[in-house]
PDB file of C-alpha atoms in Angstrom:
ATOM      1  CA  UNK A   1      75.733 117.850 111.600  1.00 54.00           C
ATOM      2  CA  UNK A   2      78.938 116.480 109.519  1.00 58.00           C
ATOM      3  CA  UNK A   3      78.989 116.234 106.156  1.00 61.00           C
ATOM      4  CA  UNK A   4      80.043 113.241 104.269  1.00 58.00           C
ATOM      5  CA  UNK A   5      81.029 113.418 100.245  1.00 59.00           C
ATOM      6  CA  UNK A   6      81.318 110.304  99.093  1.00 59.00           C
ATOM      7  CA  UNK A   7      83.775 109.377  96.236  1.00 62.00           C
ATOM      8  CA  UNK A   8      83.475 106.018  94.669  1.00 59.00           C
ATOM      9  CA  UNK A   9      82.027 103.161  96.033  1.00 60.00           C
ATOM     10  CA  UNK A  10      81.814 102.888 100.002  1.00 55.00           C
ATOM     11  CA  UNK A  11      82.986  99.334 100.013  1.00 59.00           C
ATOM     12  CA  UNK A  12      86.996 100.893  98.700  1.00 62.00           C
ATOM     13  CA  UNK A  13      89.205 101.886 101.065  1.00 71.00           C
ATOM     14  CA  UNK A  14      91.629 104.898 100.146  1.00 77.00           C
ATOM     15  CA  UNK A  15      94.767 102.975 101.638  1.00 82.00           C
ATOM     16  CA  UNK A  16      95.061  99.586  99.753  1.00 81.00           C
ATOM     17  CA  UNK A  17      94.139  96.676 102.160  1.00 78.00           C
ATOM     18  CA  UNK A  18      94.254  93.325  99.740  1.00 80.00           C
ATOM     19  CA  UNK A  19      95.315  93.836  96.375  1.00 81.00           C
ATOM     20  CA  UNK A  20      96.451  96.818  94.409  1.00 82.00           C
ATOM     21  CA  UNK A  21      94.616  97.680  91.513  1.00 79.00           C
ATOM     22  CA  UNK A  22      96.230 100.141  89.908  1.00 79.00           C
ATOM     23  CA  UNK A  23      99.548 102.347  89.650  1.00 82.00           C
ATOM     24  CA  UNK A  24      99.582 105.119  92.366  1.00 84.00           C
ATOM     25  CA  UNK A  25      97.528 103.653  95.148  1.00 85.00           C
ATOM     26  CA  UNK A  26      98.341 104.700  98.587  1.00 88.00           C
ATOM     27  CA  UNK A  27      99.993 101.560 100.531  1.00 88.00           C
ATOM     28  CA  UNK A  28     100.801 102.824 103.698  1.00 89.00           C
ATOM     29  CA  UNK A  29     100.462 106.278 105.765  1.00 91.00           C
ATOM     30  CA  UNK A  30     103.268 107.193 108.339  1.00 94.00           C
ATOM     31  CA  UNK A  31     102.064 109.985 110.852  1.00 94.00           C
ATOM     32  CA  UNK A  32     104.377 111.244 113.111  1.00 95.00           C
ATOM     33  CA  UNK A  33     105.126 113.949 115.391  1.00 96.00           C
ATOM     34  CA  UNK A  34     108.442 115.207 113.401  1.00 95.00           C
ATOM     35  CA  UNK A  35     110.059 114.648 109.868  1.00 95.00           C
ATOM     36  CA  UNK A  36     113.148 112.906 111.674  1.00 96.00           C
ATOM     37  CA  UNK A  37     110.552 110.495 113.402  1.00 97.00           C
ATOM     38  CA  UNK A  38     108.079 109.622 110.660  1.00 96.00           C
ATOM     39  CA  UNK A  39     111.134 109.170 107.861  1.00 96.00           C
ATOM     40  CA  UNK A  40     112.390 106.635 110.988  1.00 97.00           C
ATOM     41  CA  UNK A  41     109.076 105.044 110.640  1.00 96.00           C
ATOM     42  CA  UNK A  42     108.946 104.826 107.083  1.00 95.00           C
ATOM     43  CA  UNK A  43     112.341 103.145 106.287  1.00 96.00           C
ATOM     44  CA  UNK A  44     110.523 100.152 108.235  1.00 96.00           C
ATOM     45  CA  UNK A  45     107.651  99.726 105.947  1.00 94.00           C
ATOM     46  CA  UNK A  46     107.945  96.722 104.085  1.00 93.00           C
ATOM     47  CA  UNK A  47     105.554  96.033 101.712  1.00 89.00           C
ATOM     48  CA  UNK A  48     105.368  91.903  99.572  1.00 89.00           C
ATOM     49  CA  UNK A  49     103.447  91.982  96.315  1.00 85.00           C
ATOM     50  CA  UNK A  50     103.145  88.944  93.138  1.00 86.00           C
ATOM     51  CA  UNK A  51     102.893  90.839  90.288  1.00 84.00           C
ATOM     52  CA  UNK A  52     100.130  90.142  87.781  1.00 81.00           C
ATOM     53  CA  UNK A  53      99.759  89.787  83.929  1.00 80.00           C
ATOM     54  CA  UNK A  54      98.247  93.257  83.376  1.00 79.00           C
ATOM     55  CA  UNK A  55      95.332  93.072  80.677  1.00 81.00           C
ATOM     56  CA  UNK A  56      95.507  96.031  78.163  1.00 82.00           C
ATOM     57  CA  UNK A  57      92.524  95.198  75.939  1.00 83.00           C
ATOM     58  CA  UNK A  58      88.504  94.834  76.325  1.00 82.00           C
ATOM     59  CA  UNK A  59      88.540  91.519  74.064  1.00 83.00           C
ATOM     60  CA  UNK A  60      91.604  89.680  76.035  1.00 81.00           C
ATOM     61  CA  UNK A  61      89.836  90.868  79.728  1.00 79.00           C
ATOM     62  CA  UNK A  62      86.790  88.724  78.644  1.00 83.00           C
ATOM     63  CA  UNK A  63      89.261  85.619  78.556  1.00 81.00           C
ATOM     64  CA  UNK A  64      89.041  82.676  81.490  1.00 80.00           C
ATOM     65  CA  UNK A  65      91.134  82.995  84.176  1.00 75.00           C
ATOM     66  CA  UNK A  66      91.848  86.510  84.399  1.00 74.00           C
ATOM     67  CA  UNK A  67      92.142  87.771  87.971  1.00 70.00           C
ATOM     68  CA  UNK A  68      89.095  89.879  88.555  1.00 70.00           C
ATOM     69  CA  UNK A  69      90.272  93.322  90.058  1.00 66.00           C
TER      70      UNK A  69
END
């Protein structure tokens, strides 16, 4: 019978999919059958993000037309 522990709520994903919400989230995984092969692999990630206004305060997230992370 396999165990499950669950960390977070189901509906995130532990590789970003959509939007990045924070600094340190996993973008991609490479998995490969040497070093040589998955550095390869790697150089030919190529990952396209828009930055956003990040919101440091409780009183200035409650402002209209924040994007809602």
């Amino acid at each position: 019978m396999p165990i499950f522990v669950l960390i977070g709520p189901p509906s995130l994903s532990p590789v970003v999919v959509n939007l990045i919400r924070r600094v340190g989230e996993i973008l991609a995984i490479v998995v490969a059958e040497t070093l040589a092969q998955a550095r390869d692999a790697a150089e030919h990630v190529d990952i396209e993000y828009t930055p956003i206004e990040a919101v440091v305060d409780g009183l200035s997230a409650l402002s209209d037309g924040l994007s809602v992370l």
